Structures are given as C-alpha cells and as structure tokens.
Amino acid sequence: MRQGKADMKDTEPQVLVVPCSGIGKVHGLISREAVYEVTDKRMPGRAETVCLALLVTGDDLAQQQVRTHPCIAVDGCPKLCAKKNIELSEGNVAVSIRVHDTLKKYRGAQFGSATQLSEAGWAATSDIAAEIAEAAERLTAAKTEA
Amino acid sequence: MSRETKVGIIACSGEEIAAGTLTRLATRRVLEMLRPQSTVTLCLPLFLAGEEQERRFARLHPTITVDGCDKLCAKRGTEQYSGQVQVSLNVSDILGDRVAKCHRSARDFDRSDEEAVFLLAERIAAEVDSLSQAIPENEVSPNPGTTSCGCSCGSPPPEANIQLDGKNVAVNGLPLIFAHLHKQGLRPGPGCAEQVLQTASIYHEIRDEDRESYRGALAAAYEAYCRRQGADLLQLSPKNKEL
C-alpha cells in the first residue's frame, strides 16, 4: 500500500488483509503466507496488505487505510496483535481469523517452524487463504452493493 | 560474551515489503543459529497489543532494531513504547540493491533471498557481539532465557538445545545442522552419533573431556528432532527444495 504504490487511484484495493508479525512460532508464518496467497494469487489488485508496524507507530497513511477499508485481521496466536492494532488505529475489523484455532482441526500435524513450512504447513496455509478469500469476496460484494 | 543479560532484537517484520521478510528471517537466524545463547526477540506489535511486561523489553535488554525501510518503525515503535534502542539497523543500508531481488513470500524465495538473509544475520550477530562485550560481567537479566511474551517469541526452538548432564545447553547452529543431516538422509540411532558430534563441533566448542557427554546428548536430540519431523523433510518453499 505504500512503496511503489503511491498512486492509489489506479490500484485501490477493496479489502485490506492484515497478518500479525508473529516471529516466534509457525503460526505467524502461516498467517503471512496465507495473506500473500490472497493478495498475490487469489485476489491481486482487489486485496492488499499493510505493515502492522506502521499502525504501531501511528503512520497517518496506514491509519487512513484501515479506517477506510474493511479489514480482515489474520492472527497467529491468541494475543491477536493484528486485530488489536487495527482497532487501536480506529480501523474497521470486519473479520478476525485466528490461525491458532484453525490449526486445531489438523490434529497431530507438523506444520514446520517459524521460518519454514512443511508440506502440511503449506496445505494449512492454502486452507486459511481460502477462508480469507471467501470472507474478502463477501466483503467486496457487500461493498459493491452498498 | 556475558553472562546472563541477553541482547534483544526487534525486527519490523514489514508485511508489505520483501525487506520486512528479510528482517524477520535474519532475526530468527541469529536467534536460532548464530547467537542462540545470547539473544531474545519480541513481536513489535506486542508493544501495543501486549501488557506492561512486554513493554519493558527494551528496558530489560540492550536492544537492536532491524528495519526494512526508512520509516524505521521498529526503532520508533520500540523507543515510543519500550525504551532506548542501542543499535538501529536499516536493511537498505546493509544490503543496498540486493533487496530489489528479494521476495516477501517464501513461495518465491530463491538464492537472492537466502544470501540476503545470511548477510543481514551476520551483521546483526556482529552487533550482538559488540553489545554483549559492553554488558557488565555481573549484570543479570530478570528473566534469563525467555522474554515475557506468551507466544514464546524469545524462546529458542527445541532443537537448539540439548540436555547435557542434567543441564539445558544451547548449541550454535544445531537446528541448521539437524536439518542438513536429516536432508542428507542420516538415520537416528547409535550409528548417527559420531557424525552429529563431528558436525556440531565445527560450530560449537566441545572440549575433549566433554565429547562423550555431547555424543550421547546430541544423538538423543537428533532422534527427537527426527521424530518431530516424521517422514517428511522440512521445506522452505515448495518451489525450492534445495534451500
């Protein structure tokens, strides 16, 4: 949404998908890779992401973006940093996806580490990306109807 | 290197840009492989989303921030909510034009990303060493070995440590060594001990009198690692199995 994307009129996304910055466990990596699958492959140009760190520091443009677009927060752990930081920026959290909860259905699976995903990790990532995309399509449709 | 106080590393993790991914991966590399005994980290957004104990991070640890762009969110966020930063690193200052060849998603990773992470991690590790030397000999961290983050950001991965004569010992590079040996097809069991020991001793000082203890402990740790991996080798990316 910023570097190289200053001309927002040409590339204005309809939905913002914001992963957490989780650095300690595989859940954070899955949240980010699922978001990239949506922004880069499933809904390019219609869904974009924003650096969570920009919200932490109160960046004006980032705050404006989360206030003017429906946001999907994708959090790795129960601390819900993405959701909370969007809310603290007075943004609109339309959907909150919790990777930690979603992964419970893959009982016994090894997803990889904080830096690498196993095959099971990539499979779970794609499932979560599908969940995000479905929610994003719903939000996009609602926005169009409005 | 001291001692008890650990150096904190805060990566911006900027999700929008490739340099953000580099900050995160390089930080993990330092934590897991290069300086596992002397570093901790925390997710930057926890300064706002977490509690007071998370906001004390930079007051408890001499802290290095690693930023992916000139906005310096990690530095500014840390100083705004936690405490003074000792060293501020900016990826573009260190890697220059290399960043343009890197990717934000692991799906697209190639050799450029790998090299960039290695270079950045080495620079961070050098700063860790400088800060560590400045820490007074008797300074003790209130929470050695962990940060206060509930998602265990600062804890080394289980394969970074071995149980040696009843003590938990971090071994430099152990996750990388195990991943490499596993990839090479080394089977766990009594036959693996010498090879694991020899490889580990390249990166971690092992005195002659400790070799037998290390041999058994490393073999047991490798067996546990292989059990965790199951039949599948870990892959960094579906496209790049060699990375």
CSV table of C-alpha atoms in Angstrom, one decimal:
chain,number,residue,atom,x,y,z
A,1,MET,CA,0.0,0.0,0.0
A,2,ARG,CA,3.0,2.3,0.1
A,3,GLN,CA,6.3,2.0,-1.6
A,4,GLY,CA,5.7,1.9,-5.4
A,5,LYS,CA,2.0,2.1,-4.8
A,6,ALA,CA,1.6,5.8,-4.2
A,7,ASP,CA,-0.8,6.2,-7.0
A,8,MET,CA,-3.7,4.7,-5.1
A,9,LYS,CA,-6.3,5.7,-7.7
A,10,ASP,CA,-5.0,3.0,-10.1
A,11,THR,CA,-4.5,0.3,-7.6
A,12,GLU,CA,-7.1,0.9,-4.9
A,13,PRO,CA,-7.8,-2.4,-3.2
A,14,GLN,CA,-11.3,-3.2,-1.9
A,15,VAL,CA,-10.2,-5.1,1.2
A,16,LEU,CA,-7.2,-5.0,3.5
A,17,VAL,CA,-5.9,-8.2,4.8
A,18,VAL,CA,-3.5,-7.7,7.7
A,19,PRO,CA,-1.4,-10.6,9.2
A,20,CYS,CA,0.3,-10.5,12.5
A,21,SER,CA,4.0,-10.0,12.8
A,22,GLY,CA,4.5,-13.2,14.8
A,23,ILE,CA,8.2,-14.1,14.9
A,24,GLY,CA,8.2,-16.9,17.4
A,25,LYS,CA,6.2,-19.7,16.0
A,26,VAL,CA,4.9,-21.3,12.8
A,27,HIS,CA,1.5,-19.7,13.3
A,28,GLY,CA,2.8,-16.2,12.4
A,29,LEU,CA,4.5,-17.6,9.3
A,30,ILE,CA,1.2,-19.3,8.2
A,31,SER,CA,-0.7,-16.1,8.8
A,32,ARG,CA,1.6,-14.1,6.5
A,33,GLU,CA,1.9,-16.7,3.8
A,34,ALA,CA,-1.9,-17.2,3.7
A,35,VAL,CA,-2.3,-13.4,3.3
A,36,TYR,CA,0.3,-13.3,0.5
A,37,GLU,CA,-1.6,-16.2,-1.3
A,38,VAL,CA,-4.7,-14.0,-1.2
A,39,THR,CA,-3.1,-10.6,-2.2
A,40,ASP,CA,-0.7,-12.1,-4.8
A,41,LYS,CA,-2.6,-15.0,-6.3
A,42,ARG,CA,-6.2,-15.3,-5.4
A,43,MET,CA,-7.3,-11.6,-5.4
A,44,PRO,CA,-4.4,-9.5,-6.8
A,45,GLY,CA,-5.4,-5.8,-7.0
A,46,ARG,CA,-8.5,-6.3,-5.0
A,47,ALA,CA,-7.0,-7.3,-1.7
A,48,GLU,CA,-3.8,-5.8,-0.2
A,49,THR,CA,-1.9,-5.8,3.0
A,50,VAL,CA,-0.4,-3.2,5.2
A,51,CYS,CA,2.6,-3.4,7.6
A,52,LEU,CA,1.4,-3.8,11.1
A,53,ALA,CA,4.4,-1.9,12.3
A,54,LEU,CA,3.1,1.2,10.6
A,55,LEU,CA,0.0,1.0,12.7
A,56,VAL,CA,2.1,0.6,15.8
A,57,THR,CA,4.0,3.8,15.1
A,58,GLY,CA,0.8,5.7,14.2
A,59,ASP,CA,1.6,6.2,10.5
A,60,ASP,CA,-1.0,8.6,9.0
A,61,LEU,CA,-1.5,6.8,5.7
A,62,ALA,CA,-1.7,3.4,7.2
A,63,GLN,CA,-4.2,4.5,9.7
A,64,GLN,CA,-6.3,6.2,7.0
A,65,GLN,CA,-6.2,2.9,5.0
A,66,VAL,CA,-7.5,0.7,7.9
A,67,ARG,CA,-10.2,3.3,8.6
A,68,THR,CA,-11.5,3.5,5.0
A,69,HIS,CA,-11.3,-0.2,4.0
A,70,PRO,CA,-12.9,-3.3,5.5
A,71,CYS,CA,-10.1,-5.2,7.2
A,72,ILE,CA,-9.5,-8.9,7.7
A,73,ALA,CA,-7.1,-9.5,10.6
A,74,VAL,CA,-5.2,-12.8,10.5
A,75,ASP,CA,-3.6,-13.6,13.8
A,76,GLY,CA,-1.3,-16.4,14.6
A,77,CYS,CA,-1.6,-16.5,18.4
A,78,PRO,CA,-4.2,-15.6,21.0
A,79,LYS,CA,-2.6,-12.2,21.6
A,80,LEU,CA,-4.4,-11.0,18.5
A,81,CYS,CA,-1.9,-8.3,17.7
A,82,ALA,CA,-3.3,-7.6,14.2
A,83,LYS,CA,-6.8,-7.3,15.3
A,84,LYS,CA,-6.0,-5.1,18.4
A,85,ASN,CA,-3.6,-2.8,16.5
A,86,ILE,CA,-6.2,-2.2,13.8
A,87,GLU,CA,-8.8,-1.4,16.4
A,88,LEU,CA,-6.4,0.9,18.3
A,89,SER,CA,-6.0,2.7,15.0
A,90,GLU,CA,-9.8,3.1,14.9
A,91,GLY,CA,-9.9,0.8,11.9
A,92,ASN,CA,-12.7,-1.4,10.7
A,93,VAL,CA,-12.0,-5.1,11.6
A,94,ALA,CA,-14.7,-6.8,9.6
A,95,VAL,CA,-13.4,-10.3,10.1
A,96,SER,CA,-10.9,-11.8,12.5
A,97,ILE,CA,-9.3,-15.1,11.6
A,98,ARG,CA,-7.4,-17.0,14.2
A,99,VAL,CA,-4.7,-19.3,12.8
A,100,HIS,CA,-4.1,-20.9,16.2
A,101,ASP,CA,-7.8,-22.0,16.3
A,102,THR,CA,-8.0,-23.1,12.7
A,103,LEU,CA,-4.9,-25.3,13.0
A,104,LYS,CA,-6.6,-27.3,15.8
A,105,LYS,CA,-8.5,-29.3,13.3
A,106,TYR,CA,-5.2,-30.7,11.9
A,107,ARG,CA,-4.7,-32.9,14.9
A,108,GLY,CA,-1.1,-34.2,15.1
A,109,ALA,CA,0.2,-32.4,12.0
A,110,GLN,CA,3.7,-30.9,12.0
A,111,PHE,CA,3.4,-27.5,10.2
A,112,GLY,CA,7.1,-26.6,10.3
A,113,SER,CA,8.9,-23.8,12.2
A,114,ALA,CA,8.8,-20.0,12.5
A,115,THR,CA,10.9,-19.8,9.3
A,116,GLN,CA,10.0,-22.9,7.3
A,117,LEU,CA,6.7,-24.6,6.4
A,118,SER,CA,6.4,-28.4,5.9
A,119,GLU,CA,4.1,-29.8,3.3
A,120,ALA,CA,1.4,-29.9,6.0
A,121,GLY,CA,2.1,-26.3,6.8
A,122,TRP,CA,1.7,-25.2,3.2
A,123,ALA,CA,-1.5,-27.2,2.9
A,124,ALA,CA,-2.9,-25.5,6.0
A,125,THR,CA,-1.8,-22.1,4.6
A,126,SER,CA,-3.8,-22.7,1.5
A,127,ASP,CA,-6.9,-23.7,3.5
A,128,ILE,CA,-6.6,-20.5,5.6
A,129,ALA,CA,-6.0,-18.4,2.4
A,130,ALA,CA,-9.3,-19.9,1.0
A,131,GLU,CA,-11.0,-18.9,4.2
A,132,ILE,CA,-9.6,-15.3,3.9
A,133,ALA,CA,-10.5,-15.1,0.2
A,134,GLU,CA,-14.1,-16.2,0.9
A,135,ALA,CA,-14.5,-13.6,3.6
A,136,ALA,CA,-12.9,-11.0,1.3
A,137,GLU,CA,-15.2,-11.8,-1.6
A,138,ARG,CA,-18.2,-11.4,0.8
A,139,LEU,CA,-16.9,-8.0,1.9
A,140,THR,CA,-16.2,-6.9,-1.6
A,141,ALA,CA,-19.7,-7.9,-2.7
A,142,ALA,CA,-21.3,-6.1,0.2
A,143,LYS,CA,-19.2,-3.0,-0.6
A,144,THR,CA,-20.3,-3.1,-4.2
A,145,GLU,CA,-24.0,-3.5,-3.3
A,146,ALA,CA,-23.7,-0.6,-0.9
B,1,MET,CA,30.2,-12.9,26.0
B,2,SER,CA,28.3,-12.3,29.2
B,3,ARG,CA,26.9,-13.7,31.1
B,4,GLU,CA,23.2,-13.5,31.8
B,5,THR,CA,21.8,-10.4,30.2
B,6,LYS,CA,20.6,-11.2,26.7
B,7,VAL,CA,20.6,-8.8,23.7
B,8,GLY,CA,17.1,-8.0,22.4
B,9,ILE,CA,16.4,-7.9,18.6
B,10,ILE,CA,13.3,-6.3,17.3
B,11,ALA,CA,12.5,-6.8,13.6
B,12,CYS,CA,10.0,-4.5,11.9
B,13,SER,CA,8.7,-7.6,10.0
B,14,GLY,CA,7.1,-5.2,7.5
B,15,GLU,CA,4.5,-7.4,5.8
B,16,GLU,CA,4.1,-5.2,2.7
B,17,ILE,CA,7.7,-5.4,1.5
B,18,ALA,CA,10.4,-8.0,0.9
B,19,ALA,CA,12.8,-6.2,3.2
B,20,GLY,CA,10.4,-6.8,6.1
B,21,THR,CA,10.6,-10.5,5.5
B,22,LEU,CA,14.4,-10.3,5.5
B,23,THR,CA,14.4,-8.6,8.9
B,24,ARG,CA,12.3,-11.4,10.3
B,25,LEU,CA,14.2,-14.2,8.8
B,26,ALA,CA,17.6,-12.7,9.7
B,27,THR,CA,16.5,-12.2,13.3
B,28,ARG,CA,15.4,-15.8,13.5
B,29,ARG,CA,18.7,-16.9,12.0
B,30,VAL,CA,20.6,-15.1,14.7
B,31,LEU,CA,18.3,-16.4,17.5
B,32,GLU,CA,18.3,-20.0,16.3
B,33,MET,CA,21.7,-20.5,14.8
B,34,LEU,CA,24.2,-17.7,15.2
B,35,ARG,CA,23.8,-16.5,18.8
B,36,PRO,CA,21.1,-18.7,20.5
B,37,GLN,CA,22.6,-18.3,23.9
B,38,SER,CA,22.7,-14.5,23.9
B,39,THR,CA,19.6,-13.2,22.1
B,40,VAL,CA,15.9,-12.8,22.6
B,41,THR,CA,13.1,-11.2,20.5
B,42,LEU,CA,9.6,-10.0,20.7
B,43,CYS,CA,6.9,-9.2,18.1
B,44,LEU,CA,6.9,-5.5,17.6
B,45,PRO,CA,3.0,-5.1,17.7
B,46,LEU,CA,3.0,-6.6,21.2
B,47,PHE,CA,4.2,-3.2,22.5
B,48,LEU,CA,0.6,-2.0,21.8
B,49,ALA,CA,-1.3,-5.3,22.0
B,50,GLY,CA,0.5,-6.8,24.9
B,51,GLU,CA,0.9,-5.8,28.5
B,52,GLU,CA,3.3,-3.9,30.7
B,53,GLN,CA,5.8,-6.8,30.9
B,54,GLU,CA,6.1,-6.7,27.1
B,55,ARG,CA,6.7,-3.0,27.1
B,56,ARG,CA,9.6,-3.4,29.5
B,57,PHE,CA,11.5,-5.4,26.9
B,58,ALA,CA,14.0,-2.6,25.8
B,59,ARG,CA,14.5,-1.7,29.4
B,60,LEU,CA,15.5,-5.2,30.3
B,61,HIS,CA,17.6,-5.9,27.2
B,62,PRO,CA,20.1,-3.8,25.3
B,63,THR,CA,18.2,-3.8,22.1
B,64,ILE,CA,19.0,-3.8,18.4
B,65,THR,CA,16.2,-2.9,15.9
B,66,VAL,CA,16.2,-4.1,12.3
B,67,ASP,CA,14.1,-2.1,9.9
B,68,GLY,CA,13.1,-2.8,6.3
B,69,CYS,CA,12.6,0.8,5.2
B,70,ASP,CA,13.4,4.4,6.1
B,71,LYS,CA,10.3,4.7,8.2
B,72,LEU,CA,12.2,2.9,10.9
B,73,CYS,CA,9.1,1.5,12.6
B,74,ALA,CA,11.0,-1.0,14.8
B,75,LYS,CA,13.2,1.7,16.1
B,76,ARG,CA,10.5,4.3,16.6
B,77,GLY,CA,8.0,1.9,18.0
B,78,THR,CA,10.5,0.4,20.4
B,79,GLU,CA,11.6,3.9,21.7
B,80,GLN,CA,8.0,5.1,21.8
B,81,TYR,CA,6.6,2.3,23.9
B,82,SER,CA,9.5,0.4,25.5
B,83,GLY,CA,12.9,2.1,25.8
B,84,GLN,CA,16.0,3.4,24.2
B,85,VAL,CA,17.4,1.4,21.3
B,86,GLN,CA,21.2,0.7,21.4
B,87,VAL,CA,21.6,-0.1,17.7
B,88,SER,CA,19.4,0.7,14.8
B,89,LEU,CA,19.9,-1.2,11.5
B,90,ASN,CA,18.3,-0.5,8.2
B,91,VAL,CA,18.2,-3.3,5.7
B,92,SER,CA,18.8,-1.0,2.7
B,93,ASP,CA,21.9,0.5,4.3
B,94,ILE,CA,23.3,-3.0,4.7
B,95,LEU,CA,22.1,-4.8,1.6
B,96,GLY,CA,21.7,-1.9,-0.9
B,97,ASP,CA,20.5,-3.1,-4.3
B,98,ARG,CA,20.3,-6.7,-3.2
B,99,VAL,CA,16.9,-6.0,-1.6
B,100,ALA,CA,15.3,-5.4,-5.0
B,101,LYS,CA,15.9,-9.1,-6.0
B,102,CYS,CA,14.2,-10.4,-2.8
B,103,HIS,CA,10.7,-11.6,-2.2
B,104,ARG,CA,8.2,-11.1,0.6
B,105,SER,CA,6.7,-14.6,0.3
B,106,ALA,CA,8.6,-17.8,1.0
B,107,ARG,CA,6.8,-19.3,-2.1
B,108,ASP,CA,9.0,-17.2,-4.3
B,109,PHE,CA,12.3,-17.5,-2.4
B,110,ASP,CA,15.5,-18.1,-4.4
B,111,ARG,CA,19.2,-17.8,-3.8
B,112,SER,CA,19.0,-14.0,-3.6
B,113,ASP,CA,16.8,-14.2,-0.5
B,114,GLU,CA,19.0,-16.8,1.1
B,115,GLU,CA,22.1,-14.7,0.6
B,116,ALA,CA,20.5,-11.5,1.8
B,117,VAL,CA,19.3,-13.3,5.0
B,118,PHE,CA,22.8,-14.6,5.6
B,119,LEU,CA,24.4,-11.2,5.2
B,120,LEU,CA,21.9,-9.4,7.3
B,121,ALA,CA,22.1,-12.0,10.0
B,122,GLU,CA,25.9,-11.8,10.1
B,123,ARG,CA,25.7,-8.1,10.6
B,124,ILE,CA,23.1,-8.4,13.4
B,125,ALA,CA,25.3,-11.1,15.1
B,126,ALA,CA,28.3,-8.7,14.9
B,127,GLU,CA,26.2,-6.0,16.7
B,128,VAL,CA,25.1,-8.6,19.3
B,129,ASP,CA,28.7,-9.3,20.0
B,130,SER,CA,29.6,-5.7,20.4
B,131,LEU,CA,26.7,-5.1,22.7
B,132,SER,CA,27.4,-8.2,24.7
B,133,GLN,CA,31.0,-7.1,25.3
B,134,ALA,CA,29.7,-3.9,26.8
B,135,ILE,CA,27.4,-5.6,29.3
B,136,PRO,CA,28.9,-5.6,32.8
B,137,GLU,CA,30.1,-9.1,33.9
B,138,ASN,CA,27.7,-9.3,36.8
B,139,GLU,CA,24.6,-7.9,35.1
B,140,VAL,CA,21.8,-10.4,35.3
B,141,SER,CA,18.6,-10.4,33.3
B,142,PRO,CA,15.5,-10.6,35.4
B,143,ASN,CA,14.2,-13.3,33.0
B,144,PRO,CA,17.2,-15.1,31.5
B,145,GLY,CA,16.3,-17.4,28.8
B,146,THR,CA,13.0,-16.0,27.9
B,147,THR,CA,11.1,-12.9,27.1
B,148,SER,CA,7.8,-12.3,28.7
B,149,CYS,CA,5.8,-12.9,25.5
B,150,GLY,CA,3.2,-15.5,25.8
B,151,CYS,CA,3.7,-16.8,22.3
B,152,SER,CA,7.3,-17.8,23.2
B,153,CYS,CA,8.9,-15.4,20.7
B,154,GLY,CA,12.2,-15.3,22.6
B,155,SER,CA,12.5,-19.0,23.3
B,156,PRO,CA,14.9,-20.9,21.1
B,157,PRO,CA,13.3,-23.8,19.2
B,158,PRO,CA,13.5,-27.1,21.0
B,159,GLU,CA,16.2,-28.4,18.6
B,160,ALA,CA,18.5,-25.5,19.5
B,161,ASN,CA,19.2,-27.1,23.0
B,162,ILE,CA,20.4,-30.4,24.3
B,163,GLN,CA,20.3,-31.9,27.7
B,164,LEU,CA,23.8,-32.3,28.9
B,165,ASP,CA,24.4,-33.9,32.3
B,166,GLY,CA,21.1,-32.6,33.5
B,167,LYS,CA,21.6,-29.1,32.1
B,168,ASN,CA,19.9,-27.4,29.2
B,169,VAL,CA,22.7,-26.3,26.8
B,170,ALA,CA,22.2,-24.2,23.6
B,171,VAL,CA,24.4,-25.4,20.7
B,172,ASN,CA,25.3,-22.9,18.0
B,173,GLY,CA,23.7,-23.9,14.7
B,174,LEU,CA,22.1,-27.0,15.9
B,175,PRO,CA,18.7,-26.6,14.1
B,176,LEU,CA,20.6,-26.0,10.9
B,177,ILE,CA,22.9,-29.0,11.5
B,178,PHE,CA,19.9,-31.3,12.2
B,179,ALA,CA,18.0,-30.1,9.2
B,180,HIS,CA,21.1,-30.6,7.0
B,181,LEU,CA,21.8,-34.1,8.3
B,182,HIS,CA,18.1,-35.1,8.1
B,183,LYS,CA,18.1,-33.9,4.5
B,184,GLN,CA,21.2,-35.9,3.8
B,185,GLY,CA,19.3,-39.0,5.0
B,186,LEU,CA,21.2,-39.6,8.2
B,187,ARG,CA,19.0,-42.0,10.2
B,188,PRO,CA,18.7,-41.6,14.0
B,189,GLY,CA,20.2,-44.2,16.3
B,190,PRO,CA,23.6,-45.3,17.6
B,191,GLY,CA,25.2,-45.0,14.2
B,192,CYS,CA,24.5,-41.3,13.8
B,193,ALA,CA,26.2,-40.1,17.0
B,194,GLU,CA,29.7,-39.6,15.6
B,195,GLN,CA,28.6,-37.8,12.5
B,196,VAL,CA,26.3,-35.5,14.5
B,197,LEU,CA,29.1,-34.8,17.0
B,198,GLN,CA,31.7,-34.0,14.3
B,199,THR,CA,29.4,-31.6,12.6
B,200,ALA,CA,28.3,-29.9,15.7
B,201,SER,CA,31.9,-29.5,16.9
B,202,ILE,CA,32.6,-27.3,13.8
B,203,TYR,CA,30.2,-24.7,15.1
B,204,HIS,CA,30.3,-25.2,18.8
B,205,GLU,CA,33.3,-25.6,21.0
B,206,ILE,CA,33.4,-29.1,22.6
B,207,ARG,CA,36.3,-29.9,24.9
B,208,ASP,CA,37.9,-33.3,24.6
B,209,GLU,CA,36.7,-34.3,28.1
B,210,ASP,CA,33.1,-33.4,27.2
B,211,ARG,CA,32.9,-35.3,23.9
B,212,GLU,CA,31.3,-38.4,25.3
B,213,SER,CA,28.6,-36.5,27.1
B,214,TYR,CA,28.0,-34.5,24.0
B,215,ARG,CA,27.9,-37.6,21.8
B,216,GLY,CA,25.1,-39.2,23.7
B,217,ALA,CA,23.2,-35.9,24.2
B,218,LEU,CA,23.4,-34.9,20.5
B,219,ALA,CA,22.3,-38.4,19.3
B,220,ALA,CA,19.3,-38.2,21.6
B,221,ALA,CA,18.5,-34.7,20.5
B,222,TYR,CA,18.8,-35.7,16.8
B,223,GLU,CA,16.5,-38.7,17.4
B,224,ALA,CA,13.9,-36.4,19.0
B,225,TYR,CA,14.3,-34.0,16.1
B,226,CYS,CA,13.7,-36.7,13.5
B,227,ARG,CA,10.6,-37.9,15.5
B,228,ARG,CA,9.2,-34.4,15.3
B,229,GLN,CA,9.8,-34.2,11.6
B,230,GLY,CA,8.1,-37.5,10.9
B,231,ALA,CA,8.7,-38.9,7.4
B,232,ASP,CA,8.7,-35.5,5.7
B,233,LEU,CA,11.7,-33.3,5.3
B,234,LEU,CA,11.1,-29.7,6.0
B,235,GLN,CA,10.9,-27.5,3.0
B,236,LEU,CA,11.5,-23.8,2.9
B,237,SER,CA,9.4,-23.5,-0.2
B,238,PRO,CA,7.5,-25.9,-2.5
B,239,LYS,CA,9.5,-24.4,-5.4
B,240,ASN,CA,12.9,-24.5,-3.9
B,241,LYS,CA,13.5,-27.7,-2.1
B,242,GLU,CA,17.3,-27.2,-2.2
B,243,LEU,CA,17.2,-24.1,0.0
